[in-house]
Coordinates of C-alpha atoms in Angstrom, one line a residue:
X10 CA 0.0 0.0 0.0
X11 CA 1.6 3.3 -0.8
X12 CA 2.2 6.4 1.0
X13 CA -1.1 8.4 -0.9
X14 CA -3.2 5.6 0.5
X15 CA -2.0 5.2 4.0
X16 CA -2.3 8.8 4.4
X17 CA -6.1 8.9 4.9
X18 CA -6.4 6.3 6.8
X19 CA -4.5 7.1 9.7
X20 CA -6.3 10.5 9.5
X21 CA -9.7 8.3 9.9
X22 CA -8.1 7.0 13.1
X23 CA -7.0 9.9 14.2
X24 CA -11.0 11.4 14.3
X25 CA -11.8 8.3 16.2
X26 CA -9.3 8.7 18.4
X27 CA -10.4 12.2 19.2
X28 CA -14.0 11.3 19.3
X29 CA -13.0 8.3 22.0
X30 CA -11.5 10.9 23.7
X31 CA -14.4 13.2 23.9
X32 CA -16.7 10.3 25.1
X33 CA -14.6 9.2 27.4
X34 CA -14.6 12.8 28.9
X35 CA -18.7 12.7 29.5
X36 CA -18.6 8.6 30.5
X37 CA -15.7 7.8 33.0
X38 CA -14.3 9.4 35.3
X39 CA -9.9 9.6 34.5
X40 CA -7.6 9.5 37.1
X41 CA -5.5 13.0 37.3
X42 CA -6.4 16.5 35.7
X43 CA -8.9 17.2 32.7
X44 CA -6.2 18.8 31.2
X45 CA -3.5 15.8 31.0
X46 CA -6.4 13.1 30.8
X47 CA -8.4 14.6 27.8
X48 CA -7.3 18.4 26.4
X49 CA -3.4 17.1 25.8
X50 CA -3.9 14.0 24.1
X51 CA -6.9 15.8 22.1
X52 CA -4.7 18.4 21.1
X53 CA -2.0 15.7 19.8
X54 CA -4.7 14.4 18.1
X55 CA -5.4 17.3 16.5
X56 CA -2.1 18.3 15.0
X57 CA -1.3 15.0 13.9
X58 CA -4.7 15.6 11.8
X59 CA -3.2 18.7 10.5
X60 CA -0.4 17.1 9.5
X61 CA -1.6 14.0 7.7
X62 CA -4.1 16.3 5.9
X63 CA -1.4 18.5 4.8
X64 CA 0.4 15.4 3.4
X65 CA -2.4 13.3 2.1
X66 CA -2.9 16.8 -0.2
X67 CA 0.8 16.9 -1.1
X68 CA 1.5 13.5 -1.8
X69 CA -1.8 13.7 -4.1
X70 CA 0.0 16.5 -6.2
X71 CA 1.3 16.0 -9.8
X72 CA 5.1 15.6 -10.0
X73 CA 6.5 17.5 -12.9
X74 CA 5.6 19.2 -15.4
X75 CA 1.2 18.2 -16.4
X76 CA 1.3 16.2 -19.4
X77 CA -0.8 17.2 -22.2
X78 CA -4.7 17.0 -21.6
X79 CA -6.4 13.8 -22.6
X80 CA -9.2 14.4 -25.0
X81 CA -12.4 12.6 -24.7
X82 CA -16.3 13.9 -25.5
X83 CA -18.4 15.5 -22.9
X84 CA -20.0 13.8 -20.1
X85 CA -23.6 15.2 -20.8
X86 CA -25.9 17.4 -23.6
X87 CA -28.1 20.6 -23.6
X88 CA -26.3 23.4 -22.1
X89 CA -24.6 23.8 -19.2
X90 CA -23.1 26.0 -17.1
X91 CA -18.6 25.1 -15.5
X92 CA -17.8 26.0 -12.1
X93 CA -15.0 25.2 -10.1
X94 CA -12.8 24.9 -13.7
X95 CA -9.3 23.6 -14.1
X96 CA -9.6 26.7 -16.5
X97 CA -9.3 29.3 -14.0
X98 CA -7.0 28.0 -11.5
X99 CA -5.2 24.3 -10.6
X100 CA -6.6 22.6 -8.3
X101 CA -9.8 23.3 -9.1
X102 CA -11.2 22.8 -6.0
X103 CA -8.6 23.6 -4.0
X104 CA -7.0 20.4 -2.8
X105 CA -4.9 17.3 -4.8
X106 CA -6.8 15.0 -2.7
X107 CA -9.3 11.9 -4.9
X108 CA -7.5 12.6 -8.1
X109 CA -9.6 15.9 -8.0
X110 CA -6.6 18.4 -9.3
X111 CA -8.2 19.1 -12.7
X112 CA -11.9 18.6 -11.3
X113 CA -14.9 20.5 -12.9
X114 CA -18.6 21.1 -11.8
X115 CA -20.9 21.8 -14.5
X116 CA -24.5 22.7 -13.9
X117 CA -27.7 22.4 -16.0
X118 CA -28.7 26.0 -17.1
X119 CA -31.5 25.8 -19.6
X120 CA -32.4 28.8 -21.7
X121 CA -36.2 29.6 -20.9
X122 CA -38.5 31.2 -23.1
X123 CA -41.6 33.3 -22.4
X124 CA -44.0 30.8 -20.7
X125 CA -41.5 28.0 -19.9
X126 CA -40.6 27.3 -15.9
X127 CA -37.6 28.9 -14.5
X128 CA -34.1 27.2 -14.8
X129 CA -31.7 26.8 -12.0
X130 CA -32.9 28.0 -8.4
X131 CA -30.3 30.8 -7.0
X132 CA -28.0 30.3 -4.0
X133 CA -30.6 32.6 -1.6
X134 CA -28.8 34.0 1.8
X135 CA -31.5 32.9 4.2
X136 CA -34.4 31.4 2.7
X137 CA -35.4 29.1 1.8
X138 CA -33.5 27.3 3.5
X139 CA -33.4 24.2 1.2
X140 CA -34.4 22.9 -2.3
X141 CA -36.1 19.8 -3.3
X142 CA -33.6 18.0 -6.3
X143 CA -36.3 18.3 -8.9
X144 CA -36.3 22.3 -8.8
X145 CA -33.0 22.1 -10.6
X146 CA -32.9 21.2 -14.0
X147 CA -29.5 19.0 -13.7
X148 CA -31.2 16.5 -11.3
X149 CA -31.7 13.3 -13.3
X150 CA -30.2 14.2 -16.9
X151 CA -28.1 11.8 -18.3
X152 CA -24.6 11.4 -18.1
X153 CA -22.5 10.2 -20.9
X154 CA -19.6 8.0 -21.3
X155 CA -16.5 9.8 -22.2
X156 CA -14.6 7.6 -24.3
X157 CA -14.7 3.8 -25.2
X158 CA -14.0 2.3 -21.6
X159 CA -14.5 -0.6 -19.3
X160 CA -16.4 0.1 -15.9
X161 CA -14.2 -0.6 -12.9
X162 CA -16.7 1.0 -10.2
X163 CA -19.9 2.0 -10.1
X164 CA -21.8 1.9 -6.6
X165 CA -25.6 4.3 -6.7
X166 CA -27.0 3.4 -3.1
X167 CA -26.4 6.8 -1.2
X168 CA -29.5 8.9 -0.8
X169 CA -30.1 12.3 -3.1
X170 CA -30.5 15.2 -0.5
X171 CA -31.7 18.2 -0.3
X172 CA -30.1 21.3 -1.8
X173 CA -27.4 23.5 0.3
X174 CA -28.4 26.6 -1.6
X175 CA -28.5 28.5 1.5
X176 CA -25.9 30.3 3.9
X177 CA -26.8 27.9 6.7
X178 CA -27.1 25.1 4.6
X179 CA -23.9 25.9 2.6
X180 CA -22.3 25.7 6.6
X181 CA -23.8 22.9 7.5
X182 CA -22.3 21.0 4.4
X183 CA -18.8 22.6 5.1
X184 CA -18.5 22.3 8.7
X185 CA -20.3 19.0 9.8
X186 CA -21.3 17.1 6.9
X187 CA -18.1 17.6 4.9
X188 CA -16.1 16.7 7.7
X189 CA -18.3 13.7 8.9
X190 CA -17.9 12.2 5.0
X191 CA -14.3 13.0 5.0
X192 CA -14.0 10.6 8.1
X193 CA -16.1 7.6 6.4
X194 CA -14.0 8.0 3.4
X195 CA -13.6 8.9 -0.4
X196 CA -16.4 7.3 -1.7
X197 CA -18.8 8.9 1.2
X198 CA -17.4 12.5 0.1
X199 CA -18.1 11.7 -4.1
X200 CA -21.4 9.9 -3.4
X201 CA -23.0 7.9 -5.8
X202 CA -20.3 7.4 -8.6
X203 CA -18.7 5.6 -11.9
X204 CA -15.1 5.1 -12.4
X205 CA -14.4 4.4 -15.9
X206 CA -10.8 2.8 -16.8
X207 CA -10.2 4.8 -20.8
X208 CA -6.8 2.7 -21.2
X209 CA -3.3 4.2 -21.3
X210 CA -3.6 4.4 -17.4
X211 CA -6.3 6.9 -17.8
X212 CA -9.4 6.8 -15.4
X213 CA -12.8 9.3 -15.1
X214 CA -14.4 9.5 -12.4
X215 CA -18.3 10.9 -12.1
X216 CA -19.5 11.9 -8.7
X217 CA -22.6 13.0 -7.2
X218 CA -24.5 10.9 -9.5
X219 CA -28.5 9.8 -8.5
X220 CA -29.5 6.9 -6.6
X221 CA -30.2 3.8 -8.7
X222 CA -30.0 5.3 -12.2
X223 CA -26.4 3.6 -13.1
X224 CA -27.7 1.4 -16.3
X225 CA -23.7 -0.1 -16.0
X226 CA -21.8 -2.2 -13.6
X227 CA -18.4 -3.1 -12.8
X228 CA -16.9 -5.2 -15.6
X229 CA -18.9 -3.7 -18.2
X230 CA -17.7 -2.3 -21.3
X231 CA -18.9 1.1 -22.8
X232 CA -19.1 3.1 -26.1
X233 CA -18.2 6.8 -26.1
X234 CA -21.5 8.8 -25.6
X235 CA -23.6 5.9 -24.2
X236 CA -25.7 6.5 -21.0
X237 CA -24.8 5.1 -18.0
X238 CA -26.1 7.0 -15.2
X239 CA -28.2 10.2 -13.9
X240 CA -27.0 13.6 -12.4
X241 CA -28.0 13.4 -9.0
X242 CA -27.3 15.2 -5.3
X243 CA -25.6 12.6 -3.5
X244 CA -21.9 12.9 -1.3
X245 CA -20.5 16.1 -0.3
X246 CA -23.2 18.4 -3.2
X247 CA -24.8 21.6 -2.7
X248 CA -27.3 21.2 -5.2
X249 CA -27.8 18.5 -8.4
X250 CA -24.7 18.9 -10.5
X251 CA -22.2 16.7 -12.5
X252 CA -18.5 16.8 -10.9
X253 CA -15.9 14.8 -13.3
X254 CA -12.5 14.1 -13.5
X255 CA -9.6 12.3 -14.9
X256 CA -6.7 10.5 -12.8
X257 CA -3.6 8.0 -13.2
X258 CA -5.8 5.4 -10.6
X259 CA -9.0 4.0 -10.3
X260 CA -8.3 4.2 -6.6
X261 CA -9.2 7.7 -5.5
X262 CA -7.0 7.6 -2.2
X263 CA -3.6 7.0 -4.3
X264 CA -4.9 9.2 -7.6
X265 CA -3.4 11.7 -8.9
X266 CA -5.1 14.4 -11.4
X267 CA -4.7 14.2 -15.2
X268 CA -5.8 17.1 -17.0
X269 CA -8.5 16.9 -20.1
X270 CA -10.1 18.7 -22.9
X271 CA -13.9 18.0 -24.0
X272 CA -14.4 18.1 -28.1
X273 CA -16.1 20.8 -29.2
X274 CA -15.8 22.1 -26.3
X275 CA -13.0 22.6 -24.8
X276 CA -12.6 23.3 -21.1
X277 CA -15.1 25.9 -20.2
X278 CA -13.9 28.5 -17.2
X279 CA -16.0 29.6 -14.4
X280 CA -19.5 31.0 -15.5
X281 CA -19.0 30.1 -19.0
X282 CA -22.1 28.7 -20.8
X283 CA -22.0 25.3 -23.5
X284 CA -23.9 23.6 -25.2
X285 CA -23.6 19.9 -26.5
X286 CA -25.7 18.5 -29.0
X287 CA -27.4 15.1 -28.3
X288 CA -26.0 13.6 -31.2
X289 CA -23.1 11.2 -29.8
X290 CA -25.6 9.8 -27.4
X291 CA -27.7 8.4 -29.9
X292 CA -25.1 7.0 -31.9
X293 CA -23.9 5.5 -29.0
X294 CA -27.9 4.2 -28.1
X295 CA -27.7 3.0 -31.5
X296 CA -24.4 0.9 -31.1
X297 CA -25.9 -0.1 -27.9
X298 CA -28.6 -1.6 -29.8
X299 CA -26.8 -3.0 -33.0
X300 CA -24.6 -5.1 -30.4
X301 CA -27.9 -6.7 -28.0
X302 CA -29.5 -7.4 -31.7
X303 CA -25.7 -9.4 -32.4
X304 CA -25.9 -11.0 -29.1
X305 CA -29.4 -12.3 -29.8
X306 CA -28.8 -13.3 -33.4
X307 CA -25.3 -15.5 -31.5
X308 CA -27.6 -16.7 -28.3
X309 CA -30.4 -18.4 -31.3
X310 CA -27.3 -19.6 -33.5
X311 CA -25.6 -20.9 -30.4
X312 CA -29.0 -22.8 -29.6
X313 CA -30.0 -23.9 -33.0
X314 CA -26.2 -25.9 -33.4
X315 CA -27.0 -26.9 -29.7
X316 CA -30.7 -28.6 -30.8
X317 CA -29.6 -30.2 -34.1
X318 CA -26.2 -32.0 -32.1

């Protein structure tokens, strides 16, 4: 096991350790001062939490120079909104840590017309406090395969909650949710997810994505532009949105970022607007098809030789 992944781990311990210590606070009575039974060995705790954070976020940094960006298609159609872009500053979101160096978020944002319902619901400073998913128009569109790939992981059970679109939601998902999934682990703080393995040591990985609506499973094999999933709320999300990336690992504790360029596209910066046309996705629906219809055509061939031996 190497350094990247041993990293988070003993900063899961160390939470537990601190939370043993809290408990044990309130539920037994120590021999000798609060201070040397409780505070010190809490503050220990503490910095040694500091520390492996720091290094889990360095050792997840790219060595060298970034190799060129790996082109593949866009994860999704219609048009969309980019935030949190590898475009306007690396890393995206502010951390190495899951592969997520070249990370973006993308957002539905629907033109509407005279008549049609809004599009996407506005962060709001104090009310309301919360959205239901289906206000946003990103909640349960279809995400795309990137490229050609095999499925390596793909894990929908995690609940779709409500939005964070307020300032004391938006702190509640910061300061005790975040943390909370960033003790249970990586796949807690993506949610709902696909990890796609495109060859050449390349990996994406889709978080966030809606309960039950992966159409794939591990092991599977996928054309470029097929559906395999929904856009959903789940993991460590403010509101229904698509977050994607590429790494070197299908293991997001030991990944480290690759950058990327959509075709057509490009890499859209913060507050830029695309669209994608749903084109690839049914020629991919279409290959989808053409290879059951093969499959069939084997399974009654297969059965016919079987009946005449």
């Amino acid at each position: 096991m190497s350094v990247r992944a041993v990293v988070p781990v003993a900063m899961r311990l160390s939470w537990l350790v601190l939370f043993a210590l809290m408990i044990g606070e309130f539920v037994t009575d120590l021999p000798g001062p609060g201070w040397a039974t409780t505070f010190l060995p809490a503050l220990v705790v503490l910095a040694l939490m500091v520390a492996t954070t720091n290094l889990q976020a360095r050792a997840a940094a790219p060595r060298g120079e970034p190799g060129p960006p790996v082109e593949v298609d866009p994860p999704v159609t219609g048009r969309w909104s980019a935030l949190n872009s590898p475009a306007d500053k690396v890393p995206s979101h502010g951390t190495h840590v899951y592969g997520q160096t070249y990370a973006i978020d993308i957002v539905a944002d629907p033109e509407t017309g005279e008549g049609e319902p809004p599009g996407r619901p506005a962060f709001r400073w104090f009310w309301p406090l919360f959205r239901r998913n289906q206000a946003f128009p990103a909640f349960g569109a279809p995400l795309l395969a990137v490229a050609d790939a095999t499925v390596v992981r793909a894990s929908d059970g995690q609940r779709d909650h409500l939005s964070r679109t307020s300032l004391a939601g938006f702190l509640y998902l910061m300061l005790i949710e975040g943390n909370v999934r960033s003790i249970a682990g990586a796949h807690r703080v993506i949610g709902n997810h696909v990890i796609l393995d495109l060859g050449d040591g390349t990996y994406a990985a889709y978080a966030h994505v809606r309960r039950g609506s992966l159409r794939v499973k591990a092991g599977d094999t996928v054309r470029a532009g097929q559906r395999i999933g929904s856009v959903g709320n789940s993991g460590n999300s403010s509101e229904p949105h698509l977050h994607v990336h590429l790494m070197d690992s299908p293991d997001l504790d030991d990944a480290r970022g690759v950058p990327f360029i959509w075709r057509g596209v490009g890499v859209p910066a913060n507050g830029e607007t695309f669209t994608v046309d749903a084109a690839g996705e049914r020629i991919a629906e279409a290959g989808e098809r053409i290879d059951e219809a093969e499959e069939r055509v084997a399974e009654a061939r297969s059965g016919d030789v079987g009946g005449a031996g």
